[in-house]
Amino acid sequence: YKGSAVFNSLDFNQKVYVPLSQGAASIEVFILVYDVQPMLDTLKDLNLPMQLNYFMINECTLLAINAQR
């Protein structure tokens, strides 16, 4: 789950949300969507302690998630 590109909320669900819900401990993706906050808000539904680091680079956001299990 490292280095994938996310182009929309469906991609985010498949490449971030579902893997985290199935036990992935670490994910890094490039998000090519201007407003990432609504997608990040969906992670609250997992009720899982996690550390999110994200950096905006031009129109792209690099998102790294480490889940504490």
Short mmCIF file of C-alpha atoms in Angstrom, two decimals:
data_model
loop_
_atom_site.label_atom_id
_atom_site.label_comp_id
_atom_site.label_asym_id
_atom_site.label_seq_id
_atom_site.Cartn_x
_atom_site.Cartn_y
_atom_site.Cartn_z
CA TYR A 1 0.00 0.00 0.00
CA LYS A 2 2.81 2.39 -0.82
CA GLY A 3 2.92 4.89 -3.64
CA SER A 4 -0.58 4.43 -5.06
CA ALA A 5 -2.42 7.37 -6.60
CA VAL A 6 -5.91 8.38 -5.50
CA PHE A 7 -7.97 10.28 -8.08
CA ASN A 8 -11.41 10.32 -6.38
CA SER A 9 -13.34 9.12 -3.32
CA LEU A 10 -13.82 5.64 -4.80
CA ASP A 11 -10.05 5.28 -5.17
CA PHE A 12 -9.63 6.51 -1.60
CA ASN A 13 -12.08 3.90 -0.37
CA GLN A 14 -10.31 1.08 -2.24
CA LYS A 15 -6.70 2.12 -1.54
CA VAL A 16 -6.96 3.58 1.97
CA TYR A 17 -10.22 2.94 3.82
CA VAL A 18 -10.72 -0.75 2.96
CA PRO A 19 -7.09 -1.81 3.57
CA LEU A 20 -7.11 -0.04 6.96
CA SER A 21 -10.40 -1.69 7.88
CA GLN A 22 -8.90 -5.07 6.95
CA GLY A 23 -5.80 -4.70 9.11
CA ALA A 24 -3.21 -2.77 7.10
CA ALA A 25 -0.78 -1.07 9.46
CA SER A 26 0.80 1.43 7.06
CA ILE A 27 -0.36 3.18 3.89
CA GLU A 28 1.22 5.87 1.73
CA VAL A 29 -0.68 7.36 -1.20
CA PHE A 30 -0.63 10.40 -3.45
CA ILE A 31 -4.01 12.11 -3.49
CA LEU A 32 -4.71 14.05 -6.66
CA VAL A 33 -7.88 15.72 -5.37
CA TYR A 34 -7.99 19.37 -4.31
CA ASP A 35 -10.10 18.95 -1.14
CA VAL A 36 -8.84 15.91 0.80
CA GLN A 37 -10.58 16.70 4.10
CA PRO A 38 -13.92 14.98 3.30
CA MET A 39 -11.99 11.79 2.49
CA LEU A 40 -9.91 12.02 5.65
CA ASP A 41 -13.09 12.52 7.67
CA THR A 42 -14.34 9.07 6.59
CA LEU A 43 -11.44 7.49 8.49
CA LYS A 44 -13.12 8.47 11.77
CA ASP A 45 -15.67 5.71 11.09
CA LEU A 46 -12.92 3.12 11.62
CA ASN A 47 -12.57 4.16 15.27
CA LEU A 48 -8.89 3.20 15.07
CA PRO A 49 -5.96 5.04 16.63
CA MET A 50 -3.76 6.23 13.78
CA GLN A 51 -1.18 8.82 12.94
CA LEU A 52 -1.81 10.80 9.77
CA ASN A 53 0.91 12.82 8.10
CA TYR A 54 0.14 14.70 4.95
CA PHE A 55 2.04 17.21 2.89
CA MET A 56 0.59 19.30 0.10
CA ILE A 57 2.80 19.57 -2.98
CA ASN A 58 1.21 21.78 -5.64
CA GLU A 59 -2.13 20.09 -6.44
CA CYS A 60 -1.08 16.77 -4.90
CA THR A 61 -1.18 15.57 -1.29
CA LEU A 62 1.19 12.92 0.00
CA LEU A 63 -0.64 11.03 2.75
CA ALA A 64 1.07 8.59 5.12
CA ILE A 65 -1.00 6.68 7.68
CA ASN A 66 0.30 4.48 10.48
CA ALA A 67 -2.40 2.60 12.35
CA GLN A 68 -1.73 1.53 15.94
CA ARG A 69 -3.18 -1.92 16.45
#
